[in-house]
Amino acid sequence: SILVHLSRGGAEVQMYAPDVPQMHVIDHSKGQPAEAESRNVLVESARIARGKIASLAKLTTADHDAVIFPGGFGAAKNLSTFAVDGKDCKVNREVERVLKDFHKAGKPIGLCCISPVLAAKVLSGAEVTVGHEEEEGGKWPYAGTAGAIKELGGKHCVKETSAVFSLTPVYEAHVDTKNKVVTTPAFMCETELHNIFDGIGAMVKNVLKLTGK
């Protein structure tokens, strides 16, 4: 979704991933870890990147106008230890470096789904959203993440994946203008796929806008 919206926005994209082992290899037909199997995050990321990818260690702020982190369990397991350690999590060293470097340079940072926890951990006082703070009957199954963000030192802002007024859908992203951090809930909400896609689009649009280009 991020790549589609960046393409439509006319952005030139370079993809990066940490060159580290995956925490788990998942058998998605069972939804369970595959025992006695190991994979590398960079190698697996190359599937999505169609081979056009480099080690995250090679990412330099000077070469780019903005950075966007996708979400999902990869962010909670491989970019950090949030899936296991929650508020006591550690962030991958290169991920932390990139976040701090872009923040220091005043360049926009986009995050979606679970990845806003990375900013909450690394950038003290950053405003982010992972959606709602209550499960609301299962619509927001990961609502507890909002509390963890607060404990990490971040400020959580309640946002919708989509809110319908009459027949007009409004897709939301939160923009922390001071820190130039843009976040959207994405799959933190149990909703239709097009709502998630459009929410990510709102995040990407705001990141591109903040670059001033």
Short mmCIF file of C-alpha atoms in Angstrom, two decimals, residues 31-159:
data_model
loop_
_atom_site.label_atom_id
_atom_site.label_comp_id
_atom_site.label_asym_id
_atom_site.label_seq_id
_atom_site.Cartn_x
_atom_site.Cartn_y
_atom_site.Cartn_z
CA GLY A 31 -0.69 -18.96 11.63
CA GLN A 32 2.10 -20.50 13.68
CA PRO A 33 5.91 -20.33 13.77
CA ALA A 34 7.62 -22.92 11.56
CA GLU A 35 9.89 -24.94 13.81
CA ALA A 36 13.57 -25.43 12.94
CA GLU A 37 13.44 -22.87 10.13
CA SER A 38 15.34 -19.60 9.91
CA ARG A 39 15.34 -16.71 7.43
CA ASN A 40 17.08 -13.38 7.04
CA VAL A 41 15.03 -10.14 7.20
CA LEU A 42 16.92 -8.49 4.33
CA VAL A 43 16.60 -11.55 2.09
CA GLU A 44 12.89 -11.91 2.80
CA SER A 45 12.29 -8.18 2.29
CA ALA A 46 13.80 -8.50 -1.16
CA ARG A 47 10.67 -10.42 -2.18
CA ILE A 48 8.55 -7.31 -1.68
CA ALA A 49 11.26 -5.01 -3.03
CA ARG A 50 11.66 -7.19 -6.15
CA GLY A 51 15.37 -7.31 -5.41
CA LYS A 52 15.89 -3.55 -5.31
CA ILE A 53 16.90 -3.32 -1.68
CA ALA A 54 19.94 -2.56 0.47
CA SER A 55 21.01 -3.13 4.06
CA LEU A 56 19.55 -0.58 6.45
CA ALA A 57 23.11 0.15 7.60
CA LYS A 58 23.67 1.88 4.24
CA LEU A 59 20.78 4.34 4.62
CA THR A 60 22.03 7.91 5.03
CA THR A 61 19.77 10.85 5.79
CA ALA A 62 21.54 13.12 3.31
CA ASP A 63 20.43 10.95 0.38
CA HIS A 64 16.70 11.07 1.17
CA ASP A 65 13.89 13.56 1.83
CA ALA A 66 11.81 11.33 4.12
CA VAL A 67 11.59 7.83 5.56
CA ILE A 68 8.53 5.57 5.98
CA PHE A 69 8.32 2.42 8.08
CA PRO A 70 5.66 -0.20 7.32
CA GLY A 71 3.99 -1.97 10.22
CA GLY A 72 2.94 -5.53 10.89
CA PHE A 73 4.53 -8.13 13.12
CA GLY A 74 7.85 -7.52 11.36
CA ALA A 75 8.06 -4.12 13.06
CA ALA A 76 7.16 -5.64 16.43
CA LYS A 77 9.48 -8.65 16.14
CA ASN A 78 12.37 -7.72 13.85
CA LEU A 79 12.64 -3.91 13.98
CA SER A 80 12.09 -4.06 17.73
CA THR A 81 11.27 -6.49 20.51
CA PHE A 82 7.86 -4.93 21.20
CA ALA A 83 5.98 -8.18 20.48
CA VAL A 84 7.80 -9.84 23.40
CA ASP A 85 8.77 -7.00 25.72
CA GLY A 86 6.03 -4.39 25.24
CA LYS A 87 6.88 -1.09 26.95
CA ASP A 88 10.30 -2.50 27.89
CA CYS A 89 11.18 -3.18 24.26
CA LYS A 90 14.47 -2.49 22.54
CA VAL A 91 14.67 -1.06 19.02
CA ASN A 92 17.05 -2.42 16.39
CA ARG A 93 20.22 -0.31 16.47
CA GLU A 94 20.01 0.74 12.81
CA VAL A 95 16.30 1.53 13.08
CA GLU A 96 17.01 3.75 16.08
CA ARG A 97 19.85 5.47 14.21
CA VAL A 98 17.66 6.19 11.18
CA LEU A 99 14.80 7.58 13.27
CA LYS A 100 17.12 9.84 15.25
CA ASP A 101 19.02 10.99 12.15
CA PHE A 102 15.89 11.94 10.21
CA HIS A 103 14.40 13.66 13.26
CA LYS A 104 17.59 15.64 13.87
CA ALA A 105 17.68 16.66 10.19
CA GLY A 106 14.06 17.86 10.36
CA LYS A 107 12.96 15.39 7.70
CA PRO A 108 9.53 13.67 7.79
CA ILE A 109 9.02 10.22 9.24
CA GLY A 110 5.98 8.11 8.35
CA LEU A 111 4.81 5.04 10.28
CA CYS A 112 1.70 2.86 10.14
CA CYS A 113 0.01 0.03 11.99
CA ILE A 114 2.21 -1.07 14.95
CA SER A 115 5.36 0.79 13.85
CA PRO A 116 4.46 4.07 15.63
CA VAL A 117 5.76 2.37 18.79
CA LEU A 118 9.24 2.77 17.28
CA ALA A 119 8.88 6.55 17.29
CA ALA A 120 7.36 6.53 20.78
CA LYS A 121 10.38 4.62 22.07
CA VAL A 122 13.10 6.54 20.23
CA LEU A 123 11.73 10.08 19.89
CA SER A 124 10.70 11.27 23.34
CA GLY A 125 7.36 13.05 23.39
CA ALA A 126 6.43 12.27 19.79
CA GLU A 127 2.70 12.34 18.98
CA VAL A 128 1.51 9.15 17.25
CA THR A 129 -1.64 7.13 16.67
CA VAL A 130 -2.45 3.44 16.56
CA GLY A 131 -6.18 4.19 16.40
CA HIS A 132 -8.43 3.80 19.44
CA GLU A 133 -7.66 3.14 23.09
CA GLU A 134 -10.53 0.69 23.71
CA GLU A 135 -11.18 -2.62 21.91
CA GLU A 136 -14.81 -1.72 21.22
CA GLY A 137 -16.04 -5.29 20.81
CA GLY A 138 -13.06 -6.46 18.81
CA LYS A 139 -12.95 -3.65 16.26
CA TRP A 140 -9.65 -2.49 17.75
CA PRO A 141 -8.03 -5.77 18.94
CA TYR A 142 -4.65 -4.17 19.68
CA ALA A 143 -6.01 -1.16 21.57
CA GLY A 144 -3.69 -1.89 24.49
CA THR A 145 -0.82 -0.64 22.34
CA ALA A 146 -1.98 2.92 23.00
CA GLY A 147 -1.26 2.47 26.70
CA ALA A 148 2.19 1.08 25.94
CA ILE A 149 2.93 4.13 23.77
CA LYS A 150 2.17 6.39 26.72
CA GLU A 151 4.43 4.33 28.98
CA LEU A 152 7.19 4.61 26.36
CA GLY A 153 6.98 8.38 26.67
CA GLY A 154 4.95 9.09 23.55
CA LYS A 155 1.66 10.95 23.27
CA HIS A 156 -1.19 8.88 21.81
CA CYS A 157 -3.84 10.58 19.67
CA VAL A 158 -7.09 8.76 18.91
CA LYS A 159 -7.73 8.46 15.17
#
